[in-house]
Amino acid sequence: MARRIKIPATKYPVERFTLANGLRVVLTPDRSAPVVGVAVVYDVGIRSEPEGRTGFAHLFEHLMFQGSENLEKLAHFRHVQGAGGTFNGSTHLDYTDYFEVLPAGALERALFLEADRMRGPRLTEENLLNQIDVVKEEIRVNVLNRPYGGFPWLRLPPVMFETFPNAHDGYGSFGDLDSATVADAQAFFDRYYACGNATLAVAGDFDVAKATEMIHRHFGDVPARPAPPLPSFDEPDLTAEKRDTYTDKLAPLPGVASAWRVPDPIGDFDNYLPYVVLAEVLTDGDASRLVERLVQRDRTVTSIGGYIGFMGDEFQVRNPTAILLQAHMPPGGDGDKVLRTVDEELERLAADGLRPGELERVQARIATHLLRDTDSVLGRALPMAVLELQRGRPEMLNELPKLVGEVTEAQIVAAAATLRPERRATVEVLPGAVS
């Protein structure tokens, strides 16, 4: 019988409350270093974009940095950096986040800045046109003029999914971006950037009572607007394999990526978690099954990785999502041969189970990564804000290492048995670079 690894839960304190306007707040104090992290997360992402407005969630993220009710353009940058802090934002499938890391004495500055743009960003024609150009340049740099740009996170969803929310290009088409209007931006803000559709998390060196008073003072008078109804983006699973192939004119080597649907990460978490561990069993480190077989023994790939979620956010994503495997191959590589070998290894795992010590090694590695990620104040503020938003349980961040350690071999074997070819979506990239 396999030995169960014991991984303790972390004990970061968590305090929660909700303002009268609906804003949910999470506080997690830690007086060990004079630093604070502030994160505001809105329950809107790529999947919420309307048809004809691809890329709009990301475009709007940019607009949130172009001035706000009481601040001119670039003031946010100046106030954070002038205090010795850093800031950023990012757009995901199911949420958009904004965050700052500052010296502890500058906490109120960050709260004021976030509250001010929660009241309303400066949505002008000048700002919109400028940021459309910025986003288009980002697409050129990160997708169009980069080898393997969009592989596989933009290429696999339209193969796996049928519905617009799940299948469309989250970066957006130039045509859709160019047709965006200030009225579109205002409507998007009014619908999704409501207090009731957001969470605020603060982590680090602060006094809870003082921070609570500051939050009430800065956010309490932001006009209340309710959260929009949360749609279901679910759709039927594949019943036959789907494939696509394309040529990347900048890619020097071929590549292949496959995805299989997994259980609902929120509604069916107990059955979802084994897939998180399975991805690491298959590809994490030189001793993992597919690295050992495909890279070291067969040499049919030069690298292979596995993860959950098209953006690699396994604990911060809603249904539907998938487990992904992506590999790069040597010149003349055979994608079909690689997939046949993956199928063989999955069948072997489902039939023979894990090797002695294999599960414990993987669980320890995952737990180490989770614990390391929460060392920083932002590594607590951001995931706690998302966990509050999606699950109402920010304290789950403390529990994740322990929960990973409780996954059993039987659960891993059962998960591997579901990754059948007929449930697989695959995209293959052919090299077009001229040497």
Coordinates of C-alpha atoms in Angstrom, one line a residue:
M1 CA 0.0 0.0 0.0
A2 CA 1.3 3.4 -1.0
R3 CA 2.5 5.6 1.9
R4 CA 0.4 8.8 2.2
I5 CA 2.6 11.9 2.4
K6 CA 1.7 14.4 5.1
I7 CA 1.9 18.0 4.1
P8 CA 0.8 20.6 6.6
A9 CA -1.5 23.4 5.8
T10 CA -0.2 26.9 6.0
K11 CA -1.6 29.3 8.6
Y12 CA -1.9 32.7 7.1
P13 CA -4.6 34.6 8.9
V14 CA -7.7 35.5 7.0
E15 CA -10.3 38.1 7.8
R16 CA -13.3 38.8 5.6
F17 CA -16.0 41.4 5.4
T18 CA -18.3 43.0 2.8
L19 CA -19.0 46.7 2.4
A20 CA -22.5 48.0 2.1
N21 CA -22.0 48.5 -1.6
G22 CA -21.2 44.8 -2.1
L23 CA -17.4 44.9 -2.3
R24 CA -15.9 41.8 -0.7
V25 CA -12.7 42.4 1.3
V26 CA -10.0 39.9 2.4
L27 CA -7.3 40.8 4.9
T28 CA -4.3 38.6 5.6
P29 CA -1.8 40.4 7.9
D30 CA 1.8 39.4 8.2
R31 CA 4.1 41.7 10.2
S32 CA 7.4 39.9 9.3
A33 CA 8.4 42.4 6.6
P34 CA 7.4 46.1 6.0
V35 CA 5.7 45.4 2.7
V36 CA 2.0 45.3 1.6
G37 CA 0.3 43.8 -1.4
V38 CA -3.0 45.1 -2.6
A39 CA -5.1 43.3 -5.3
V40 CA -8.5 44.1 -6.8
V41 CA -10.1 41.4 -8.9
Y42 CA -13.2 41.8 -11.1
D43 CA -15.3 38.9 -12.1
V44 CA -14.9 39.4 -15.8
G45 CA -12.5 38.0 -18.3
I46 CA -12.0 36.7 -21.8
R47 CA -15.0 34.4 -21.7
S48 CA -17.3 37.4 -20.9
E49 CA -16.5 39.3 -24.1
P50 CA -19.5 39.8 -26.5
E51 CA -19.3 38.5 -30.0
G52 CA -17.8 41.2 -32.3
R53 CA -15.6 42.5 -29.4
T54 CA -12.9 39.9 -29.1
G55 CA -10.0 41.2 -27.0
F56 CA -12.2 43.7 -25.2
A57 CA -11.5 42.4 -21.7
H58 CA -7.8 42.9 -22.2
L59 CA -8.3 46.3 -23.9
F60 CA -10.3 47.4 -21.0
E61 CA -7.6 46.4 -18.6
H62 CA -5.3 48.8 -20.4
L63 CA -7.9 51.6 -20.1
M64 CA -8.0 51.2 -16.4
F65 CA -4.5 52.7 -16.2
Q66 CA -5.3 55.8 -18.3
G67 CA -6.5 58.0 -15.5
S68 CA -9.6 57.9 -13.2
E69 CA -12.2 60.1 -11.5
N70 CA -9.7 62.3 -9.6
L71 CA -6.4 61.3 -11.4
E72 CA -5.0 62.4 -14.7
K73 CA -3.4 60.0 -17.2
L74 CA -0.2 58.4 -15.8
A75 CA -0.9 59.6 -12.2
H76 CA -1.3 55.9 -11.1
F77 CA 2.2 55.1 -12.3
R78 CA 3.7 58.2 -10.7
H79 CA 2.0 57.7 -7.3
V80 CA 3.0 54.0 -7.0
Q81 CA 6.5 54.3 -8.3
G82 CA 7.1 57.5 -6.4
A83 CA 6.4 55.5 -3.2
G84 CA 8.9 52.8 -4.2
G85 CA 6.2 50.4 -5.4
T86 CA 5.4 48.3 -8.4
F87 CA 2.0 47.7 -10.1
N88 CA 0.4 45.8 -12.9
G89 CA -2.8 44.1 -14.1
S90 CA -3.6 41.0 -16.1
T91 CA -6.6 39.5 -18.0
H92 CA -7.5 35.9 -17.6
L93 CA -10.3 33.7 -18.9
D94 CA -12.6 34.3 -15.9
Y95 CA -11.3 37.4 -14.2
T96 CA -9.2 40.6 -14.5
D97 CA -6.8 41.7 -11.7
Y98 CA -5.0 44.9 -10.7
F99 CA -2.4 45.0 -8.1
E100 CA 0.3 46.9 -6.3
V101 CA 3.2 46.0 -4.0
L102 CA 4.5 48.9 -1.8
P103 CA 6.2 49.7 1.4
A104 CA 3.8 49.2 4.3
G105 CA 3.6 53.0 4.9
A106 CA 2.1 53.5 1.4
L107 CA -0.9 51.2 1.9
E108 CA -3.4 54.0 2.0
R109 CA -2.0 55.4 -1.3
A110 CA -2.8 52.0 -3.0
L111 CA -6.3 51.9 -1.6
F112 CA -7.1 55.4 -2.8
L113 CA -5.8 54.6 -6.3
E114 CA -7.8 51.5 -6.6
A115 CA -11.0 53.1 -5.2
D116 CA -10.7 56.0 -7.5
R117 CA -10.6 53.9 -10.7
M118 CA -13.4 51.6 -9.3
R119 CA -15.5 54.8 -9.4
G120 CA -14.6 55.2 -13.0
P121 CA -11.7 55.3 -15.4
R122 CA -11.2 58.1 -17.9
L123 CA -12.9 56.7 -20.9
T124 CA -12.1 59.2 -23.7
E125 CA -11.7 58.8 -27.4
E126 CA -8.0 59.7 -27.1
N127 CA -7.3 57.1 -24.5
L128 CA -9.3 54.4 -26.3
L129 CA -7.5 54.9 -29.7
N130 CA -4.1 55.1 -27.9
Q131 CA -4.7 51.8 -26.1
I132 CA -6.1 50.0 -29.1
D133 CA -2.7 50.8 -30.8
V134 CA -0.8 49.5 -27.7
V135 CA -2.8 46.3 -27.6
K136 CA -2.3 45.7 -31.3
E137 CA 1.4 46.2 -30.9
E138 CA 1.3 43.7 -28.0
I139 CA -0.3 41.2 -30.3
R140 CA 2.4 41.7 -33.0
V141 CA 5.1 41.2 -30.4
N142 CA 3.7 38.3 -28.5
V143 CA 1.8 36.4 -31.2
L144 CA 2.3 37.5 -34.8
N145 CA 6.1 38.1 -34.8
R146 CA 7.1 35.5 -32.2
P147 CA 7.9 31.8 -32.9
Y148 CA 5.0 29.6 -31.6
G149 CA 3.1 32.8 -30.7
G150 CA -0.3 31.7 -29.3
F151 CA 0.7 28.0 -29.2
P152 CA -1.2 26.4 -27.7
W153 CA -3.3 28.8 -25.6
L154 CA -4.9 30.6 -28.6
R155 CA -4.7 27.6 -31.0
L156 CA -6.3 24.8 -29.0
P157 CA -9.5 26.3 -27.7
P158 CA -11.2 26.7 -31.1
V159 CA -10.3 23.0 -31.8
M160 CA -11.7 21.8 -28.4
F161 CA -14.7 24.0 -28.0
E162 CA -17.7 25.0 -30.1
T163 CA -19.1 28.1 -28.3
F164 CA -17.9 31.6 -28.8
P165 CA -17.0 32.3 -25.1
N166 CA -14.7 29.3 -24.9
A167 CA -13.3 29.2 -28.5
H168 CA -12.6 32.7 -29.5
D169 CA -9.2 34.5 -29.6
G170 CA -8.8 36.4 -26.2
Y171 CA -6.2 38.7 -27.6
G172 CA -8.7 39.9 -30.2
S173 CA -8.8 40.5 -33.9
F174 CA -7.5 43.9 -35.2
G175 CA -10.9 44.4 -36.8
D176 CA -12.8 44.0 -33.6
L177 CA -10.3 46.1 -31.7
D178 CA -10.5 48.9 -34.2
S179 CA -14.3 49.0 -34.1
A180 CA -14.5 49.4 -30.3
T181 CA -16.1 52.7 -29.1
V182 CA -16.1 54.7 -26.0
A183 CA -19.8 53.7 -25.6
D184 CA -18.7 50.1 -25.7
A185 CA -16.1 50.7 -23.0
Q186 CA -18.6 52.6 -20.8
A187 CA -21.2 49.8 -21.1
F188 CA -18.5 47.2 -20.3
F189 CA -17.5 49.2 -17.1
D190 CA -21.1 49.7 -16.1
R191 CA -21.9 46.0 -16.4
Y192 CA -18.8 44.3 -15.0
Y193 CA -16.8 46.8 -13.0
A194 CA -19.3 47.0 -10.2
C195 CA -18.4 46.8 -6.5
G196 CA -20.6 43.7 -6.2
N197 CA -18.6 42.1 -8.9
A198 CA -15.2 42.6 -7.3
T199 CA -13.0 41.6 -4.4
L200 CA -10.2 43.5 -2.6
A201 CA -7.4 41.7 -0.9
V202 CA -4.6 43.2 1.3
A203 CA -1.7 41.1 2.5
G204 CA 1.4 42.0 4.5
D205 CA 2.4 44.4 7.2
F206 CA -0.6 46.4 8.4
D207 CA -2.9 46.8 11.4
V208 CA -6.3 45.1 10.7
A209 CA -8.3 47.8 12.5
K210 CA -6.6 50.7 10.7
A211 CA -6.7 49.0 7.3
T212 CA -10.4 48.3 7.8
E213 CA -11.1 51.9 8.6
M214 CA -9.1 53.0 5.5
I215 CA -11.0 50.6 3.3
H216 CA -14.3 51.9 4.5
R217 CA -13.2 55.5 4.0
H218 CA -11.9 55.0 0.5
F219 CA -14.3 52.3 -0.9
G220 CA -17.4 52.8 1.2
D221 CA -18.8 55.7 -0.9
V222 CA -18.2 54.0 -4.3
P223 CA -21.7 53.8 -5.8
A224 CA -23.3 50.4 -5.3
R225 CA -24.0 48.4 -8.4
P226 CA -25.0 44.7 -8.4
A227 CA -23.0 41.9 -10.0
P228 CA -24.3 40.7 -13.3
P229 CA -25.7 37.2 -13.5
L230 CA -22.9 34.7 -13.7
P231 CA -23.4 32.7 -17.0
S232 CA -22.6 29.0 -17.4
F233 CA -19.9 28.5 -20.1
D234 CA -20.2 24.7 -20.0
E235 CA -20.6 22.7 -23.2
P236 CA -20.6 19.0 -24.1
D237 CA -17.3 17.1 -24.0
L238 CA -15.8 15.7 -27.2
T239 CA -16.9 12.3 -28.4
A240 CA -14.3 12.0 -31.2
E241 CA -10.8 13.3 -31.5
K242 CA -10.5 16.8 -33.2
R243 CA -7.3 18.0 -34.8
D244 CA -5.9 21.0 -36.6
T245 CA -2.5 21.7 -38.2
Y246 CA -1.0 25.0 -39.2
T247 CA 2.3 26.4 -40.3
D248 CA 4.2 29.0 -38.3
K249 CA 6.5 30.9 -40.6
L250 CA 8.8 31.8 -37.7
A251 CA 8.9 28.4 -35.9
P252 CA 12.2 26.5 -36.4
L253 CA 10.9 23.1 -35.2
P254 CA 7.5 21.2 -35.2
G255 CA 5.3 21.1 -32.1
V256 CA 2.2 19.3 -30.9
A257 CA -0.2 20.0 -28.1
S258 CA -3.2 18.1 -26.9
A259 CA -6.0 18.8 -24.3
W260 CA -8.6 16.7 -22.6
R261 CA -11.6 18.1 -20.6
V262 CA -11.4 17.7 -16.8
P263 CA -14.1 17.9 -14.1
D264 CA -15.5 21.2 -12.9
P265 CA -12.6 22.8 -10.9
I266 CA -15.1 24.5 -8.5
G267 CA -18.3 22.3 -8.5
D268 CA -16.4 19.0 -8.5
F269 CA -13.1 19.9 -6.9
D270 CA -12.5 16.5 -5.3
N271 CA -12.5 14.8 -8.7
Y272 CA -10.6 17.7 -10.4
L273 CA -7.6 17.8 -8.0
P274 CA -6.2 14.4 -9.1
Y275 CA -5.7 15.9 -12.6
V276 CA -3.6 18.6 -11.2
V277 CA -1.3 16.0 -9.7
L278 CA -1.5 13.8 -12.8
A279 CA -0.1 16.6 -15.0
E280 CA 3.0 16.7 -12.8
V281 CA 3.3 12.9 -12.7
L282 CA 3.4 13.0 -16.5
T283 CA 5.8 15.9 -17.1
D284 CA 7.4 17.5 -14.0
G285 CA 11.1 16.8 -13.9
D286 CA 13.5 14.3 -15.4
A287 CA 11.9 11.4 -13.5
S288 CA 8.4 12.1 -14.8
R289 CA 6.9 9.6 -17.1
L290 CA 6.7 11.5 -20.4
V291 CA 10.0 13.2 -20.0
E292 CA 11.7 9.9 -19.2
R293 CA 10.1 8.2 -22.2
L294 CA 9.8 10.9 -24.9
V295 CA 12.8 13.1 -24.2
Q296 CA 15.4 10.7 -22.7
R297 CA 14.6 7.3 -24.1
D298 CA 12.8 7.7 -27.5
R299 CA 14.1 11.3 -28.2
T300 CA 11.0 12.0 -30.2
V301 CA 10.6 15.4 -28.5
T302 CA 13.1 17.9 -27.3
S303 CA 10.8 19.1 -24.5
I304 CA 7.4 18.4 -23.0
G305 CA 5.2 20.1 -20.4
G306 CA 1.9 19.4 -18.8
Y307 CA -0.5 21.7 -16.9
I308 CA -4.1 22.5 -16.2
G309 CA -5.9 25.4 -17.8
F310 CA -5.1 27.2 -21.1
M311 CA -3.4 29.9 -19.1
G312 CA -1.9 27.7 -16.5
D313 CA -4.1 28.8 -13.6
E314 CA -5.3 25.5 -12.2
F315 CA -6.8 26.9 -9.0
Q316 CA -8.1 30.1 -10.5
V317 CA -10.3 29.0 -13.4
R318 CA -13.9 28.0 -13.8
N319 CA -15.5 25.2 -15.9
P320 CA -14.9 24.2 -18.6
T321 CA -11.1 23.7 -18.6
A322 CA -8.6 21.0 -19.6
I323 CA -5.4 19.2 -18.9
L324 CA -2.8 20.1 -21.6
L325 CA 0.3 18.5 -22.9
Q326 CA 2.6 20.4 -25.2
A327 CA 5.8 19.3 -26.9
H328 CA 8.4 20.5 -29.3
M329 CA 10.0 18.0 -31.6
P330 CA 13.3 17.7 -33.4
P331 CA 13.5 18.3 -37.2
G332 CA 11.2 16.0 -39.0
G333 CA 9.4 15.0 -35.8
D334 CA 6.3 12.9 -36.0
G335 CA 3.3 14.2 -34.0
D336 CA 1.3 11.0 -34.5
K337 CA 4.1 8.9 -33.1
V338 CA 4.4 11.2 -30.1
L339 CA 0.6 10.9 -29.4
R340 CA 0.7 7.1 -29.7
T341 CA 3.5 7.1 -27.1
V342 CA 1.5 9.3 -24.8
D343 CA -1.5 7.0 -25.2
E344 CA 0.8 4.0 -24.4
E345 CA 2.1 5.7 -21.2
L346 CA -1.4 6.7 -20.1
E347 CA -2.6 3.1 -20.6
R348 CA 0.4 1.7 -18.7
L349 CA -0.3 4.1 -15.8
A350 CA -4.0 3.2 -15.8
A351 CA -3.2 -0.5 -15.9
D352 CA -0.1 -0.8 -13.6
G353 CA -0.5 2.2 -11.3
L354 CA 2.4 4.3 -9.9
R355 CA 5.9 3.3 -9.1
P356 CA 6.9 3.2 -5.4
G357 CA 7.6 6.7 -4.2
E358 CA 6.4 8.3 -7.4
L359 CA 3.3 10.0 -6.0
E360 CA 5.1 11.1 -2.9
R361 CA 7.8 12.8 -4.9
V362 CA 5.3 14.6 -7.1
Q363 CA 3.2 15.7 -4.2
A364 CA 6.2 17.1 -2.4
R365 CA 7.3 19.0 -5.5
I366 CA 3.8 20.5 -6.0
A367 CA 3.6 21.5 -2.3
T368 CA 7.0 23.1 -2.5
H369 CA 5.9 25.2 -5.4
L370 CA 2.7 26.2 -3.6
L371 CA 4.5 27.1 -0.4
R372 CA 7.1 29.1 -2.3
D373 CA 4.5 31.1 -4.2
T374 CA 2.8 32.2 -1.0
D375 CA 6.1 33.6 0.4
S376 CA 5.5 37.0 -1.2
V377 CA 2.6 39.3 -0.2
L378 CA 1.3 39.4 -3.8
G379 CA 1.5 35.6 -3.8
R380 CA -1.2 35.7 -1.1
A381 CA -3.2 38.8 -2.0
L382 CA -3.9 37.8 -5.6
P383 CA -4.9 34.2 -5.2
M384 CA -7.0 35.0 -2.0
A385 CA -8.9 37.6 -4.0
V386 CA -9.6 35.1 -6.7
L387 CA -10.6 32.4 -4.3
E388 CA -13.0 34.7 -2.6
L389 CA -14.4 35.8 -5.9
Q390 CA -14.9 32.3 -7.3
R391 CA -15.4 30.2 -4.2
G392 CA -16.0 32.4 -1.2
R393 CA -13.1 30.7 0.5
P394 CA -9.9 32.7 0.5
E395 CA -8.6 30.5 3.3
M396 CA -8.4 27.6 0.8
L397 CA -4.9 29.0 -0.1
N398 CA -3.8 27.6 3.2
E399 CA -5.3 24.2 2.5
L400 CA -4.0 23.5 -1.0
P401 CA -0.6 21.9 0.0
K402 CA -2.4 19.6 2.4
L403 CA -5.1 18.7 -0.1
V404 CA -2.5 17.9 -2.8
G405 CA -0.9 15.5 -0.2
E406 CA -4.2 13.7 0.3
V407 CA -4.7 12.7 -3.4
T408 CA -4.4 8.9 -3.7
E409 CA -2.9 6.6 -6.2
A410 CA -6.3 5.3 -7.1
Q411 CA -7.5 8.8 -8.0
I412 CA -4.5 9.3 -10.2
V413 CA -5.0 6.0 -12.0
A414 CA -8.7 6.8 -12.5
A415 CA -7.9 10.2 -13.9
A416 CA -5.3 8.8 -16.3
A417 CA -7.9 6.2 -17.6
T418 CA -10.2 9.1 -18.8
L419 CA -7.5 10.6 -21.1
R420 CA -8.6 8.7 -24.1
P421 CA -7.9 9.6 -27.8
E422 CA -11.6 10.1 -28.5
R423 CA -11.8 12.9 -25.9
R424 CA -8.7 14.7 -27.2
A425 CA -8.3 17.9 -29.1
T426 CA -4.9 18.3 -30.8
V427 CA -3.1 21.1 -32.7
E428 CA 0.1 20.5 -34.5
V429 CA 2.4 23.4 -35.6
L430 CA 4.7 22.9 -38.6
P431 CA 7.9 24.9 -39.0
G432 CA 8.0 27.5 -41.7
A433 CA 11.2 29.3 -40.7
V434 CA 13.9 29.4 -43.4
S435 CA 17.3 28.4 -42.0

